[in-house]
Amino acid sequence: MDAVSRNDWSREDIAALFDLPFDELMWRAQGVHRAHHAVGEVQLCTLLSIKTGGCPEDCGYCSQSARAETGVKATKLMDVRAVLQRAAEARDAGSQRFCMGAAWRNPKDRDMDAIIAMIEGVRSMGMETCMTLGMLTPSQAQRLAGAGLDYYNHNIDTSPERYGDVITTRSFDERLETLEHVRSAGINVCCGGIVGMGETRADRVGFVHALATLPRHPESVPVNALVPVKGTVLGDMLADTPLAKIDDIEFVRTVAVARITMPLSMVRLSAGRESMSEATQALCFMAGANSIFTGDKLLTAGNRGDSADATLFAKLGLKPMAAEEPMRACEVAA
Ligand code: SAM
Ligand code: DTB
Ligand code: SF4
């Protein structure tokens, strides 16, 4: 890790950042942001669920778990041509990165040929590729890298202590193992989590700490605000206690602390923007968020839509980030 990106943060350091007066925290976050990122530019990424629902995992927030009763219909893996059609639409709408998500515990070897064809096809359109397919073996990670996959999304979701309250079918350490396989294969890492699951401030500190002390910071850090879905464990729990919804300022603080502790990472304001006020989103951009998901759908949940985002960008004087030839993690390390 270089001098800019330290990974020796203590929990006390991170708790002290969360505790700063809000304007001091924002001032520091903006200083870090301006030192390393183009001001006023936001990266546009588009999501597609290439295999929806019926997932054997029991993530308490997720509409796609087979254990949740959400009415999400389970589908098979999409046809490669249909995926490439959606990628072309996203590119034509100005998106830079195409993120493909599958509701799997892990990909089966029989799925890999189609996955590889999707990566190669999307790359050949000049877009960055991202996949999120669950746990990977080292050899699967290497195959994805060989096809030119730019990013792999695999979230730690919350603090190590809280993890077992949210998901019981896999462990925090298994998450870290897949992240290591992705890194070793030379794929850029996209790793973040969800805020607003009824966690404590200490959990948010532990969550950011776990990310900021990884051997290398993730190149992308998605910060999702929980989208409470009826029929999921957390959606139902929080529906009964509306006050459990995270305070907007606390959400912005989390974004700011992520920006300060991981200066070079893209911090992505991810799920939850549909019900977030424009003012809160503006504060998130000021706090250093510089990436969003476009369109009116995430994987299964709604998203703000491009015209509402265009209006917001115009009000705030933000512009889409120019696409660059994606850098591979191995080149960044060199
Ligand atoms: N199955 C793969 C996995 O879990 O790694 C990939 C897909 S999963 C839907 C990707 C991420 O979306 C999760 O790790 C979680 O952080 C986020 N997510 C899922 N449901 C969400 C919700 N209701 N609200 C906010 N974020 C959510
Ligand atoms: C991430 O951290 N957020 C995205 C992406 N990675 C795959 C997914 C958000 C999903 C929101 C809930 C849904 O659409 O079902
Ligand atoms: Fe499955 Fe991913 Fe949803 Fe968990 S978050 S239930 S692993 S699709």
Coordinates of N, CA, C and O and ligand atoms in Angstrom, one line a residue, residues 55 57 59 61-64 100-105 132-135 152-157 170 175 192-195 222 224-229 232 271-272 298-301, ligand 1:
C55 N -32.3 -18.1 -5.0 CA -31.0 -18.2 -4.5 C -31.0 -19.0 -3.2 O -31.8 -18.8 -2.3
E57 N -28.9 -18.9 -0.8 CA -28.4 -18.2 0.4 C -29.5 -17.5 1.2 O -30.6 -17.2 0.6
C59 N -29.5 -14.3 2.8 CA -29.2 -12.9 3.1 C -30.5 -12.2 3.5 O -31.4 -12.2 2.7
Y61 N -31.5 -9.3 3.7 CA -32.0 -8.1 3.0 C -32.5 -8.4 1.6 O -33.1 -7.6 1.0
C62 N -32.3 -9.7 1.1 CA -32.4 -9.9 -0.3 C -33.7 -10.5 -0.8 O -34.1 -11.5 -0.3
S63 N -34.2 -9.8 -1.8 CA -35.5 -10.3 -2.4 C -35.3 -11.6 -3.2 O -36.3 -12.2 -3.6
Q64 N -34.1 -11.9 -3.5 CA -33.8 -13.1 -4.4 C -33.5 -14.4 -3.6 O -33.4 -15.4 -4.3
M100 N -23.1 -7.3 -14.3 CA -24.0 -8.4 -14.4 C -24.1 -9.2 -13.1 O -23.0 -9.6 -12.6
G101 N -25.3 -9.4 -12.6 CA -25.4 -10.1 -11.3 C -26.3 -11.3 -11.4 O -27.3 -11.4 -12.1
A102 N -25.8 -12.4 -10.7 CA -26.6 -13.6 -10.7 C -26.9 -14.1 -9.3 O -26.0 -14.0 -8.4
A103 N -28.1 -14.5 -9.0 CA -28.5 -15.0 -7.7 C -28.0 -16.4 -7.5 O -28.8 -17.3 -7.4
W104 N -26.8 -16.5 -7.3 CA -26.1 -17.8 -7.1 C -25.3 -17.8 -5.8 O -24.8 -16.8 -5.4
R105 N -25.2 -19.0 -5.1 CA -24.2 -19.1 -4.1 C -22.8 -19.1 -4.7 O -21.9 -18.5 -4.2
T132 N -21.1 -10.2 -10.6 CA -21.2 -10.6 -9.2 C -22.0 -11.9 -9.3 O -23.2 -11.9 -9.6
L133 N -21.3 -13.0 -8.9 CA -21.8 -14.3 -9.2 C -21.8 -15.2 -7.9 O -22.0 -16.4 -7.9
G134 N -21.4 -14.5 -6.8 CA -21.3 -15.3 -5.5 C -19.8 -15.8 -5.4 O -18.9 -15.2 -5.9
M135 N -19.6 -16.9 -4.6 CA -18.3 -17.3 -4.3 C -17.6 -17.9 -5.5 O -18.2 -18.5 -6.4
Y152 N -14.9 -7.5 -10.2 CA -15.8 -8.5 -9.6 C -16.4 -7.9 -8.3 O -15.6 -7.4 -7.5
N153 N -17.7 -7.9 -8.2 CA -18.4 -7.3 -7.0 C -18.7 -8.5 -6.0 O -19.3 -9.5 -6.4
H154 N -18.2 -8.3 -4.8 CA -18.4 -9.3 -3.8 C -18.4 -8.5 -2.5 O -17.3 -8.1 -2.0
N155 N -19.6 -8.2 -1.9 CA -19.6 -7.3 -0.7 C -19.4 -8.0 0.6 O -19.8 -9.2 0.8
I156 N -18.8 -7.3 1.5 CA -18.8 -7.8 2.9 C -20.0 -7.4 3.7 O -20.3 -7.9 4.8
D157 N -20.8 -6.5 3.1 CA -22.1 -6.1 3.6 C -22.2 -5.4 4.9 O -22.9 -4.4 5.0
R170 N -23.3 -18.5 4.9 CA -21.9 -18.4 4.6 C -21.3 -17.5 5.6 O -22.0 -16.7 6.3
R175 N -16.3 -14.8 2.5 CA -16.3 -13.7 1.6 C -14.9 -13.2 1.4 O -14.5 -12.9 0.2
G192 N -18.3 -3.6 -1.0 CA -18.8 -2.6 -0.1 C -19.9 -3.3 0.7 O -19.7 -4.4 1.1
G193 N -21.0 -2.6 1.0 CA -22.0 -3.2 1.8 C -23.3 -2.4 1.9 O -23.5 -1.5 1.1
I194 N -24.1 -2.6 2.9 CA -25.4 -2.0 3.1 C -25.4 -1.3 4.4 O -25.0 -1.8 5.4
V195 N -25.9 -0.1 4.4 CA -26.1 0.7 5.6 C -27.6 0.9 5.7 O -28.4 0.9 4.8
P222 N -19.1 0.1 -3.2 CA -20.5 0.4 -3.2 C -21.1 0.6 -1.8 O -20.9 -0.3 -1.0
N224 N -24.6 0.8 -0.3 CA -26.0 0.7 -0.5 C -26.8 1.2 0.7 O -26.4 0.9 1.8
A225 N -27.9 1.9 0.5 CA -28.8 2.1 1.5 C -29.9 1.0 1.4 O -30.4 0.7 0.3
L226 N -30.2 0.3 2.5 CA -31.1 -0.8 2.4 C -32.4 -0.4 1.7 O -33.0 0.6 2.1
V227 N -32.7 -1.2 0.7 CA -34.1 -1.1 0.1 C -34.9 -2.1 0.9 O -34.7 -3.3 0.7
P228 N -35.8 -1.7 1.8 CA -36.5 -2.7 2.5 C -37.6 -3.4 1.7 O -38.5 -2.7 1.1
V229 N -37.5 -4.7 1.5 CA -38.4 -5.4 0.6 C -39.3 -6.3 1.5 O -38.8 -7.1 2.3
T232 N -38.8 -10.1 3.0 CA -37.4 -10.4 3.5 C -37.4 -10.2 5.0 O -38.2 -9.4 5.5
A271 N -27.6 1.2 -4.1 CA -29.1 1.0 -3.9 C -29.6 2.1 -3.0 O -28.9 2.6 -2.2
G272 N -30.9 2.3 -3.1 CA -31.6 3.2 -2.2 C -31.8 4.6 -2.6 O -32.4 5.4 -1.9
L298 N -32.5 -1.7 -10.5 CA -31.2 -2.2 -10.1 C -31.2 -3.7 -10.5 O -31.1 -4.0 -11.7
L299 N -31.3 -4.6 -9.6 CA -31.4 -6.0 -10.0 C -32.9 -6.4 -10.0 O -33.4 -6.8 -11.0
T300 N -33.5 -6.2 -8.9 CA -35.0 -6.4 -8.8 C -35.7 -5.2 -8.3 O -36.9 -5.0 -8.6
A301 N -35.0 -4.3 -7.6 CA -35.6 -3.1 -7.0 C -35.5 -2.0 -8.0 O -34.7 -2.0 -8.9
Ligands
SAM1 N1 -25.4 -13.2 -5.3 C1 -24.3 -12.3 -5.4 C2 -23.7 -12.0 -4.0 O1 -24.5 -12.0 -3.1 O2 -22.6 -11.7 -4.0 C3 -24.6 -11.1 -6.2 C4 -25.8 -10.3 -6.1 S1 -26.2 -9.5 -4.6 C5 -27.8 -9.0 -4.9 C6 -25.2 -8.0 -4.6 C7 -25.3 -7.1 -3.4 O3 -26.5 -6.3 -3.5 C8 -25.4 -7.6 -2.0 O4 -24.2 -8.0 -1.5 C9 -26.0 -6.5 -1.2 O5 -24.9 -5.7 -0.7 C10 -26.8 -5.7 -2.3 N2 -28.2 -5.8 -2.0 C11 -29.0 -6.9 -2.2 N3 -30.3 -6.6 -1.8 C12 -30.3 -5.3 -1.3 C13 -31.3 -4.5 -0.8 N4 -32.5 -4.9 -0.6 N5 -30.9 -3.2 -0.4 C14 -29.7 -2.8 -0.6 N6 -28.7 -3.6 -1.1 C15 -29.0 -4.8 -1.5

